[in-house]
Amino acid sequence: MDGRRLILFTVSTVVISLANGLTGPNIPRGEKDPAFWRNLAKDRLQKRKQQVEINKIAKNLILFIGDGMGPTTVTAARILRGQLNNRPGEESVLAFEEFPNVALSKTYNVDRQTADSAGTATAMLSGVKTNYFIVGLDGRATASDCLSAEGKEVESLVDWAQAAGKRTGIVTTSRITHATPAAAYAHTPDRYWEGDVNTAEIEGGCRDIAQQLIDDNKDINVLLGGGRRYMLPNNTEDPETNKINSNHRRDGRNLIKEWEADKEARGLQHKYVWNKGQFDAVDYRNTDYLLGLFEPNHMQYELDRDTSSSGEPSLAEMTKTAIEILSKEDKGYFLLVEGARIDHGHHDALAKKALHETLTFEEAIMDALSI
């Protein structure tokens, strides 16, 4: 890939443990030799000494967010990666742990010690900390108070990238209107005002997140994730379930068709897809705008994912296609990639799924590094 690529990731804390039951002959022989450890240290020091500081402006920026991926999750996932290869596990190293610069950050909302995705994603994408539940607004806004939102909007990395003439994209395994991706483009005092069914009775005229995405962000090149339910009107069946979801829009708007109509009217090469077969058929060379909504709700856990043509792509596959579309622009791009279901697995005490989501997140990073 041309130009310097800066890849970042962030974490929020979770607690989990993984028992390492491999002993005896499974222990790498080298680890019993003192010279192994001394040579390892020398090698690491030599690599560090050879690092060259880069002072150029980054052309491309990819922000990887592993939602719910705290230090304990990283440790457990590292061990799991090794054990899946019939090794003890602790000797493994995840791809992002090999970055030349790795750090820990402290997270909190302005009004709470325990942060949520809305406030933290807003901070990461805009540089401004804010309150619990708040998306794309500063700390003067009050959660769930529409009247407090006016004039409190903050710009994001998407705004800055587009102002610099760069292409932009968002990839997530959650609903595309969920808190983290929404912080890249929306402004609302309530992260759950994703559709008009959530804002219908709200005083102050706040628009739902899905509406803001389609009405105000027509130049985002790539949008991939779940969340069809807030895009379709309540007289239209979902193409996969053949049912009308209770969260379908009351205003009669089909935001997917409106997205397509806007691109058609402007003569832009575009494609909308909702399953893996359609996604795999996308010709990135002839596609400048791609909208992929693969589930009514969040996308499937990787362990449950239907990999057939009627199923959905992996996070790594979506990331690779997004980069291929975005990298066609000489001025560079900004891409947000969220491994959202790490967090969901922890919320529901599904440790195995959470750890495999972490490994899938790592695979997306490795694919980005290989392009």
Short mmCIF file of N, CA and C in Angstrom, two decimals, residues 244-328:
data_model
loop_
_atom_site.label_atom_id
_atom_site.label_comp_id
_atom_site.label_asym_id
_atom_site.label_seq_id
_atom_site.Cartn_x
_atom_site.Cartn_y
_atom_site.Cartn_z
N ILE A 244 -41.38 -8.19 9.21
CA ILE A 244 -41.27 -6.77 9.54
C ILE A 244 -40.91 -6.67 11.02
N ASN A 245 -39.75 -6.12 11.29
CA ASN A 245 -39.27 -5.99 12.66
C ASN A 245 -40.01 -4.85 13.36
N SER A 246 -40.22 -4.98 14.66
CA SER A 246 -40.92 -3.94 15.41
C SER A 246 -40.14 -2.63 15.43
N ASN A 247 -38.84 -2.69 15.09
CA ASN A 247 -38.02 -1.49 15.04
C ASN A 247 -37.94 -0.88 13.65
N HIS A 248 -38.64 -1.46 12.68
CA HIS A 248 -38.67 -0.85 11.36
C HIS A 248 -39.26 0.55 11.44
N ARG A 249 -38.92 1.38 10.49
CA ARG A 249 -39.23 2.80 10.56
C ARG A 249 -40.73 3.08 10.45
N ARG A 250 -41.18 4.04 11.28
CA ARG A 250 -42.58 4.48 11.26
C ARG A 250 -42.82 5.57 10.22
N ASP A 251 -41.74 6.26 9.81
CA ASP A 251 -41.92 7.40 8.91
C ASP A 251 -42.06 7.00 7.45
N GLY A 252 -42.03 5.70 7.17
CA GLY A 252 -42.22 5.22 5.81
C GLY A 252 -40.99 5.32 4.93
N ARG A 253 -39.89 5.83 5.46
CA ARG A 253 -38.68 5.99 4.66
C ARG A 253 -37.90 4.68 4.55
N ASN A 254 -37.45 4.37 3.36
CA ASN A 254 -36.55 3.25 3.14
C ASN A 254 -35.16 3.86 2.93
N LEU A 255 -34.38 3.90 3.99
CA LEU A 255 -33.10 4.60 3.95
C LEU A 255 -32.09 3.91 3.04
N ILE A 256 -32.25 2.61 2.85
CA ILE A 256 -31.36 1.89 1.93
C ILE A 256 -31.59 2.35 0.49
N LYS A 257 -32.86 2.42 0.10
CA LYS A 257 -33.19 2.88 -1.25
C LYS A 257 -32.81 4.35 -1.43
N GLU A 258 -32.93 5.14 -0.37
CA GLU A 258 -32.53 6.54 -0.47
C GLU A 258 -31.02 6.66 -0.66
N TRP A 259 -30.26 5.80 0.01
CA TRP A 259 -28.81 5.79 -0.19
C TRP A 259 -28.48 5.46 -1.64
N GLU A 260 -29.16 4.46 -2.18
CA GLU A 260 -28.94 4.07 -3.57
C GLU A 260 -29.35 5.18 -4.53
N ALA A 261 -30.48 5.82 -4.26
CA ALA A 261 -30.98 6.88 -5.14
C ALA A 261 -30.02 8.07 -5.18
N ASP A 262 -29.44 8.41 -4.03
CA ASP A 262 -28.50 9.52 -3.98
C ASP A 262 -27.28 9.23 -4.85
N LYS A 263 -26.74 8.02 -4.75
CA LYS A 263 -25.56 7.67 -5.55
C LYS A 263 -25.90 7.62 -7.03
N GLU A 264 -27.09 7.12 -7.35
CA GLU A 264 -27.52 7.05 -8.75
C GLU A 264 -27.67 8.46 -9.33
N ALA A 265 -28.26 9.35 -8.56
CA ALA A 265 -28.49 10.72 -9.04
C ALA A 265 -27.18 11.45 -9.28
N ARG A 266 -26.14 11.10 -8.52
CA ARG A 266 -24.84 11.77 -8.67
C ARG A 266 -23.90 11.03 -9.61
N GLY A 267 -24.40 9.95 -10.22
CA GLY A 267 -23.59 9.21 -11.17
C GLY A 267 -22.41 8.51 -10.55
N LEU A 268 -22.55 8.04 -9.30
CA LEU A 268 -21.45 7.42 -8.57
C LEU A 268 -21.54 5.89 -8.64
N GLN A 269 -20.42 5.25 -8.79
CA GLN A 269 -20.38 3.79 -8.82
C GLN A 269 -20.65 3.26 -7.40
N HIS A 270 -21.71 2.51 -7.25
CA HIS A 270 -22.11 2.10 -5.91
C HIS A 270 -22.72 0.70 -5.92
N LYS A 271 -22.82 0.13 -4.72
CA LYS A 271 -23.40 -1.20 -4.57
C LYS A 271 -23.94 -1.36 -3.16
N TYR A 272 -25.16 -1.92 -3.07
CA TYR A 272 -25.71 -2.31 -1.77
C TYR A 272 -25.78 -3.83 -1.72
N VAL A 273 -25.32 -4.43 -0.62
CA VAL A 273 -25.34 -5.88 -0.45
C VAL A 273 -25.85 -6.23 0.94
N TRP A 274 -26.44 -7.43 1.06
CA TRP A 274 -26.91 -7.84 2.38
C TRP A 274 -26.58 -9.29 2.72
N ASN A 275 -25.82 -9.99 1.86
CA ASN A 275 -25.36 -11.33 2.20
C ASN A 275 -23.96 -11.56 1.63
N LYS A 276 -23.35 -12.65 2.02
CA LYS A 276 -21.96 -12.90 1.64
C LYS A 276 -21.79 -13.11 0.15
N GLY A 277 -22.73 -13.77 -0.49
CA GLY A 277 -22.64 -13.99 -1.91
C GLY A 277 -22.58 -12.68 -2.68
N GLN A 278 -23.45 -11.75 -2.33
CA GLN A 278 -23.44 -10.44 -2.97
C GLN A 278 -22.14 -9.68 -2.64
N PHE A 279 -21.71 -9.79 -1.39
CA PHE A 279 -20.48 -9.11 -0.97
C PHE A 279 -19.28 -9.63 -1.74
N ASP A 280 -19.17 -10.96 -1.86
CA ASP A 280 -18.03 -11.55 -2.56
C ASP A 280 -18.00 -11.16 -4.03
N ALA A 281 -19.16 -10.83 -4.59
CA ALA A 281 -19.24 -10.49 -6.01
C ALA A 281 -18.91 -9.02 -6.29
N VAL A 282 -18.71 -8.22 -5.24
CA VAL A 282 -18.42 -6.80 -5.43
C VAL A 282 -17.07 -6.64 -6.13
N ASP A 283 -17.06 -5.87 -7.21
CA ASP A 283 -15.83 -5.53 -7.91
C ASP A 283 -15.36 -4.18 -7.38
N TYR A 284 -14.38 -4.21 -6.50
CA TYR A 284 -13.93 -2.96 -5.85
C TYR A 284 -13.37 -1.97 -6.86
N ARG A 285 -12.88 -2.47 -7.99
CA ARG A 285 -12.31 -1.58 -9.00
C ARG A 285 -13.39 -0.70 -9.64
N ASN A 286 -14.63 -1.17 -9.61
CA ASN A 286 -15.74 -0.41 -10.19
C ASN A 286 -16.76 -0.01 -9.12
N THR A 287 -16.31 0.09 -7.89
CA THR A 287 -17.18 0.47 -6.78
C THR A 287 -16.50 1.55 -5.95
N ASP A 288 -17.12 2.70 -5.85
CA ASP A 288 -16.59 3.79 -5.02
C ASP A 288 -17.38 3.97 -3.74
N TYR A 289 -18.62 3.44 -3.73
CA TYR A 289 -19.47 3.53 -2.54
C TYR A 289 -20.09 2.16 -2.31
N LEU A 290 -19.91 1.64 -1.10
CA LEU A 290 -20.42 0.31 -0.76
C LEU A 290 -21.17 0.36 0.55
N LEU A 291 -22.41 -0.08 0.53
CA LEU A 291 -23.23 -0.22 1.74
C LEU A 291 -23.55 -1.70 1.90
N GLY A 292 -23.13 -2.27 3.03
CA GLY A 292 -23.42 -3.66 3.33
C GLY A 292 -24.05 -3.79 4.70
N LEU A 293 -25.28 -4.27 4.74
CA LEU A 293 -26.00 -4.48 6.00
C LEU A 293 -26.40 -5.95 6.05
N PHE A 294 -25.71 -6.74 6.88
CA PHE A 294 -25.78 -8.18 6.78
C PHE A 294 -26.71 -8.85 7.80
N GLU A 295 -27.28 -8.08 8.69
CA GLU A 295 -28.22 -8.61 9.68
C GLU A 295 -29.22 -7.52 10.04
N PRO A 296 -30.44 -7.89 10.47
CA PRO A 296 -31.35 -6.88 11.02
C PRO A 296 -30.77 -6.25 12.29
N ASN A 297 -30.09 -7.06 13.08
CA ASN A 297 -29.50 -6.61 14.34
C ASN A 297 -27.97 -6.63 14.19
N HIS A 298 -27.25 -7.06 15.22
CA HIS A 298 -25.80 -7.19 15.13
C HIS A 298 -25.45 -8.37 14.22
N MET A 299 -24.24 -8.37 13.72
CA MET A 299 -23.78 -9.50 12.94
C MET A 299 -23.54 -10.70 13.86
N GLN A 300 -23.41 -11.86 13.27
CA GLN A 300 -23.27 -13.09 14.04
C GLN A 300 -21.89 -13.16 14.69
N TYR A 301 -21.82 -13.88 15.82
CA TYR A 301 -20.52 -14.20 16.39
C TYR A 301 -19.75 -15.04 15.37
N GLU A 302 -18.44 -14.89 15.37
CA GLU A 302 -17.62 -15.64 14.40
C GLU A 302 -17.84 -17.14 14.52
N LEU A 303 -17.99 -17.65 15.74
CA LEU A 303 -18.20 -19.09 15.92
C LEU A 303 -19.55 -19.54 15.37
N ASP A 304 -20.49 -18.64 15.23
CA ASP A 304 -21.83 -18.97 14.72
C ASP A 304 -22.03 -18.56 13.27
N ARG A 305 -21.04 -17.89 12.69
CA ARG A 305 -21.21 -17.25 11.40
C ARG A 305 -21.50 -18.25 10.29
N ASP A 306 -22.53 -17.95 9.50
CA ASP A 306 -22.87 -18.71 8.30
C ASP A 306 -21.93 -18.25 7.20
N THR A 307 -21.03 -19.12 6.77
CA THR A 307 -20.04 -18.74 5.78
C THR A 307 -20.49 -19.03 4.35
N SER A 308 -21.72 -19.50 4.18
CA SER A 308 -22.24 -19.76 2.84
C SER A 308 -22.59 -18.45 2.14
N SER A 309 -22.98 -18.52 0.89
CA SER A 309 -23.33 -17.32 0.13
C SER A 309 -24.51 -16.59 0.72
N SER A 310 -25.36 -17.27 1.45
CA SER A 310 -26.51 -16.63 2.08
C SER A 310 -26.19 -16.09 3.46
N GLY A 311 -24.96 -16.31 3.92
CA GLY A 311 -24.53 -15.84 5.23
C GLY A 311 -23.93 -14.45 5.18
N GLU A 312 -22.83 -14.27 5.91
CA GLU A 312 -22.23 -12.94 5.99
C GLU A 312 -20.72 -13.02 6.03
N PRO A 313 -20.02 -11.97 5.59
CA PRO A 313 -18.55 -11.98 5.59
C PRO A 313 -17.98 -11.83 6.99
N SER A 314 -16.71 -12.16 7.12
CA SER A 314 -16.01 -11.98 8.39
C SER A 314 -15.55 -10.54 8.53
N LEU A 315 -15.12 -10.18 9.72
CA LEU A 315 -14.57 -8.84 9.95
C LEU A 315 -13.34 -8.62 9.08
N ALA A 316 -12.50 -9.65 8.96
CA ALA A 316 -11.30 -9.53 8.14
C ALA A 316 -11.66 -9.31 6.67
N GLU A 317 -12.65 -10.03 6.18
CA GLU A 317 -13.07 -9.88 4.78
C GLU A 317 -13.63 -8.49 4.52
N MET A 318 -14.42 -7.99 5.45
CA MET A 318 -14.97 -6.65 5.28
C MET A 318 -13.86 -5.60 5.30
N THR A 319 -12.90 -5.79 6.20
CA THR A 319 -11.79 -4.84 6.30
C THR A 319 -10.99 -4.80 5.02
N LYS A 320 -10.68 -5.97 4.47
CA LYS A 320 -9.89 -6.04 3.25
C LYS A 320 -10.60 -5.34 2.08
N THR A 321 -11.89 -5.61 1.91
CA THR A 321 -12.64 -4.98 0.82
C THR A 321 -12.72 -3.47 1.01
N ALA A 322 -12.93 -3.04 2.25
CA ALA A 322 -12.99 -1.60 2.54
C ALA A 322 -11.68 -0.92 2.14
N ILE A 323 -10.56 -1.52 2.50
CA ILE A 323 -9.26 -0.93 2.17
C ILE A 323 -9.06 -0.88 0.65
N GLU A 324 -9.48 -1.91 -0.05
CA GLU A 324 -9.32 -1.94 -1.50
C GLU A 324 -10.11 -0.81 -2.17
N ILE A 325 -11.30 -0.53 -1.65
CA ILE A 325 -12.11 0.56 -2.22
C ILE A 325 -11.53 1.91 -1.83
N LEU A 326 -11.15 2.06 -0.58
CA LEU A 326 -10.67 3.36 -0.09
C LEU A 326 -9.31 3.74 -0.64
N SER A 327 -8.46 2.75 -0.90
CA SER A 327 -7.08 3.05 -1.30
C SER A 327 -6.96 3.49 -2.76
N LYS A 328 -8.07 3.56 -3.48
CA LYS A 328 -8.02 4.02 -4.87
C LYS A 328 -7.82 5.53 -4.97
#
